[in-house]
């Protein structure tokens, strides 16, 4: 009895399950099939968009900066110092005691201005004696001249009288020169850099009196390397920046024909005008000599990179997303960057991310607004983005 009831319950459950499965299958199964057929175009579109998006994300993102070539003068840069074009130690030509000093250190003098006076001592007495001798020789000469005309004096005696007169006049001239040398004067417009004597001092012939420095023109002197000297020419323009910050311009005044034996360098002098009287002898300076004008790009050294062969160059973006590599040559530099040749006249430089791409790669330009896009960015990641392709070409 119990067994038959149990079997009946089992059969009822199976029958109910079969009925219900048919109902749900008819109600939902067909509907799902129809809905599936209707959703196929939307799913296909979503998949295509997702593939495109995934392809774009797989490209390495870089930042770029447009650069145009400009005219630039290549130059030779050397370190040197200023020198006075003309500096002279004025010396005494006679001996004697200093009786008067007319200048002091640092004072400016004109040509012919008195510097010091030396005691004339007995020089005036010697002058009077020399003049008296001249008068005597003149009388003797005139007498000899008259006697020669009358035939009472030989020609040789007349010539001797004339010679004695000339000698006496020369003695007067010598005394005039000696007296004039008791006043020592400035030979040119200058500043008194030093004074070597004091009043009352006794000087010998050849003793130093004062050092004069011509302030009108100065030289900026440097030693140019033998590899550069061939590019320099006389009268070519040049400039110099002094350690004081002052900048001066001039022309090449002198190029040595003989190299320094120790350094194998050649002396070069830049002549500059000292218009404001601010130049000083011995000031350290940096000289610049322009040599050649050419088209070049000014870039930061941070964007320089190497290709697989170790060639220094710059990576650019061409044709919208294609990476190109151009070997470059550094032709000049300063504190803000370097001038390079070898790039097209107009180039789209990769300034961030250049180390993660190679020639021929496709990239995604991401110049975010407000980002640092001047080539000085410090935003280069330490590790590559997950979507970047880091394999070298």
PDB file of C-alpha atoms in Angstrom, residues 17 83 107 117 129 152 171 207 242 281 319 335 340 368:
ATOM      1  CA  UNK A  17       8.029  18.916 -14.010  1.00  0.00           C
ATOM      2  CA  UNK A  83      94.236  94.214 -20.297  1.00  0.00           C
ATOM      3  CA  UNK A 107      93.934 111.052 -10.742  1.00  0.00           C
ATOM      4  CA  UNK A 117     109.444 118.483 -10.904  1.00  0.00           C
ATOM      5  CA  UNK A 129     127.945 129.299 -19.442  1.00  0.00           C
ATOM      6  CA  UNK A 152     144.488 136.339 -44.691  1.00  0.00           C
ATOM      7  CA  UNK A 171     125.967 122.560 -25.832  1.00  0.00           C
ATOM      8  CA  UNK A 207     114.089 105.690 -11.791  1.00  0.00           C
ATOM      9  CA  UNK A 242      83.014  90.119 -17.732  1.00  0.00           C
ATOM     10  CA  UNK A 281      92.993  95.653 -16.039  1.00  0.00           C
ATOM     11  CA  UNK A 319      52.398  61.870 -40.462  1.00  0.00           C
ATOM     12  CA  UNK A 335      72.816  77.905 -19.898  1.00  0.00           C
ATOM     13  CA  UNK A 340      71.400  71.430 -32.956  1.00  0.00           C
ATOM     14  CA  UNK A 368      47.324  67.762 -21.881  1.00  0.00           C
TER      15      UNK A 368
END
